[in-house]
Amino acid sequence: MKNPAIASDLSQLSLCFFIKLVQDQGDQMVVSYARVHSNDMIVEIYPTQTEFYVGFKMFRFTSTNLYDDAWQHLCLTWENTRGVTKLYKDGQFTEQVTNHATKNYALKAGGFLVLGQEQDSIGGGFDRNQTLHGRLASVNMWDKVLSESDIAAQYTNCSVPHGSVINWSVFKNVTHGNVAVEEL
């Protein structure tokens, strides 16, 4: 958990990470951010879809199955001028979803960012059924929409540069609960 997680309001963002999920584990909470509502921003992965919430508004992607017990690279981008979110898997563009309700929305600064758990209240309200059962690495977030070539390079190089908003290295020393940190 990181608080405060975001230094200034965001009108666009890119969130990238590596994830490894085993089959038959149900829905997986990857990232949750709460400041105004408990669901200001969430990434949740199901066996048949990935859901990304911004400002309590959902973007549903149905083109990607991540339950194959292999490492996957995922990037989500969002911008508020058109309310568009794009999903990239393993460096390749997969799908675009528009939710006009996020036009002109700004993700407010401050708040709590939690990896691997949904917040049912701001900074808490944790439910053991809303956790990540898998592995997560290189979670970074930027205050801009990354280019397709930048996202492809992250996957190709197996390396994610430090995010301007959220930096993976911050989370190594702020774990809570049944979390194991491995250095590879």
XYZ file of C-alpha atoms in Angstrom:
184
model
C 0.000 0.000 0.000
C 1.231 3.481 -0.841
C -0.305 6.690 0.527
C -0.286 9.313 -0.776
C 0.069 7.493 -4.066
C -0.494 10.158 -6.716
C 1.159 13.593 -6.475
C -1.114 15.499 -8.889
C -4.464 14.975 -10.626
C -4.293 12.780 -13.733
C -6.179 13.385 -16.980
C -4.329 10.512 -18.662
C -2.219 7.581 -17.556
C -0.414 4.403 -18.514
C -0.248 1.464 -16.117
C 2.072 -1.431 -16.995
C 3.093 -4.620 -15.195
C 4.112 -8.247 -15.564
C 1.708 -10.825 -14.137
C 1.611 -14.604 -13.824
C -1.752 -16.211 -13.034
C -2.551 -19.877 -12.558
C -5.729 -21.313 -14.014
C -8.930 -21.809 -12.029
C -8.279 -19.072 -9.480
C -11.316 -16.910 -10.336
C -11.138 -13.140 -10.491
C -7.887 -11.441 -9.552
C -7.498 -7.939 -8.111
C -4.275 -6.478 -9.456
C -4.338 -2.771 -8.557
C -6.790 -0.582 -6.664
C -6.638 3.168 -6.085
C -9.022 4.902 -3.716
C -9.301 8.560 -2.870
C -12.839 9.844 -3.499
C -14.477 6.403 -3.875
C -13.231 2.937 -3.046
C -13.043 2.238 -6.804
C -11.397 5.348 -8.271
C -9.138 3.043 -10.306
C -9.091 -0.761 -10.377
C -7.602 -3.479 -12.556
C -9.399 -6.791 -12.143
C -8.728 -9.880 -14.237
C -11.279 -12.643 -14.793
C -10.802 -15.871 -16.766
C -12.663 -14.416 -19.781
C -12.129 -10.650 -19.427
C -10.103 -7.827 -17.928
C -11.887 -4.912 -16.272
C -10.340 -1.479 -15.773
C -12.222 1.128 -13.747
C -11.459 4.831 -13.849
C -13.631 7.142 -11.767
C -15.990 4.277 -10.900
C -16.623 3.765 -14.649
C -15.811 0.402 -16.214
C -13.874 -0.484 -19.337
C -14.317 -4.208 -20.166
C -11.825 -6.030 -22.394
C -12.818 -9.484 -23.635
C -10.001 -10.280 -26.046
C -7.411 -11.461 -23.526
C -7.076 -14.615 -21.437
C -4.216 -14.363 -18.940
C -4.800 -17.635 -17.064
C -2.081 -19.803 -18.535
C 0.517 -20.009 -15.727
C 2.971 -17.985 -17.843
C 4.337 -14.474 -17.364
C 2.382 -11.883 -19.336
C 3.093 -8.190 -19.842
C 0.030 -5.960 -19.607
C -0.337 -2.205 -20.230
C -3.478 -0.130 -19.936
C -3.645 3.443 -21.158
C -6.439 5.976 -20.536
C -7.032 9.569 -21.573
C -9.919 11.853 -20.685
C -10.291 13.892 -23.887
C -12.282 11.080 -25.532
C -12.613 8.635 -22.624
C -10.533 5.980 -24.387
C -8.659 3.094 -22.792
C -6.361 0.735 -24.678
C -5.092 -2.682 -23.601
C -1.724 -4.086 -24.677
C -0.673 -7.681 -24.016
C 2.913 -8.786 -24.476
C 3.769 -5.542 -26.256
C 0.938 -5.760 -28.791
C -2.214 -3.640 -28.989
C -5.191 -5.893 -28.270
C -8.308 -3.821 -27.792
C -9.693 -0.310 -27.344
C -12.769 0.615 -25.309
C -14.432 4.015 -25.005
C -16.467 5.119 -21.998
C -17.695 8.668 -22.572
C -18.510 8.996 -18.863
C -14.759 9.454 -18.234
C -14.437 12.396 -20.625
C -13.030 15.395 -18.737
C -12.639 13.259 -15.594
C -9.480 13.649 -13.516
C -8.127 10.986 -11.188
C -7.592 13.010 -8.013
C -4.209 13.267 -6.294
C -3.476 11.707 -2.899
C -5.271 8.478 -2.149
C -4.219 4.928 -1.407
C -2.802 2.601 -4.042
C -2.846 -1.088 -3.172
C -1.383 -3.965 -5.169
C -3.095 -7.351 -5.115
C -6.189 -6.327 -3.142
C -9.400 -4.338 -3.665
C -10.257 -1.584 -1.208
C -13.905 -1.659 -0.121
C -13.273 1.574 1.752
C -10.538 4.147 1.255
C -7.320 2.550 2.503
C -9.060 -0.525 3.936
C -12.140 -2.729 3.970
C -10.150 -5.658 2.644
C -11.911 -8.914 1.763
C -9.805 -12.054 1.424
C -11.925 -13.085 -1.582
C -10.765 -9.981 -3.482
C -7.045 -10.702 -3.598
C -4.420 -11.603 -6.157
C -3.406 -15.261 -6.298
C -0.409 -15.090 -8.544
C 2.769 -13.133 -9.153
C 3.164 -9.489 -9.981
C 6.261 -7.563 -11.062
C 7.354 -4.186 -12.415
C 4.157 -2.255 -11.653
C 4.669 1.298 -12.916
C 2.335 4.140 -13.804
C 2.941 7.280 -15.866
C 1.041 10.565 -16.169
C 0.810 10.208 -19.948
C -0.291 7.739 -22.597
C 2.781 5.765 -23.605
C 3.398 5.158 -27.286
C 2.909 1.723 -28.803
C 6.664 1.507 -29.424
C 7.457 2.301 -25.753
C 5.042 -0.412 -24.624
C 6.439 -2.926 -27.133
C 9.983 -2.157 -25.904
C 8.981 -2.934 -22.301
C 7.878 -6.408 -23.319
C 10.744 -7.063 -25.747
C 13.362 -5.990 -23.187
C 11.549 -7.596 -20.198
C 12.154 -4.296 -18.465
C 9.802 -1.525 -17.453
C 11.326 1.922 -16.912
C 10.411 3.712 -13.678
C 6.979 5.283 -13.809
C 6.557 9.012 -13.266
C 3.563 8.447 -10.946
C 4.098 4.986 -9.452
C 7.496 3.331 -9.297
C 7.779 -0.435 -8.685
C 10.795 -0.097 -6.385
C 8.644 1.748 -3.794
C 6.561 -1.362 -3.117
C 9.379 -3.727 -2.183
C 9.589 -2.369 1.369
C 5.920 -1.627 2.094
C 4.289 -5.065 2.039
C 1.461 -6.155 4.328
C -0.138 -9.549 4.850
C 0.872 -12.773 3.147
C 3.209 -11.256 0.542
C 6.547 -12.680 -0.493
C 9.072 -10.418 -2.236
C 11.470 -12.289 -4.481
C 14.558 -10.833 -6.154
C 15.391 -12.585 -9.398
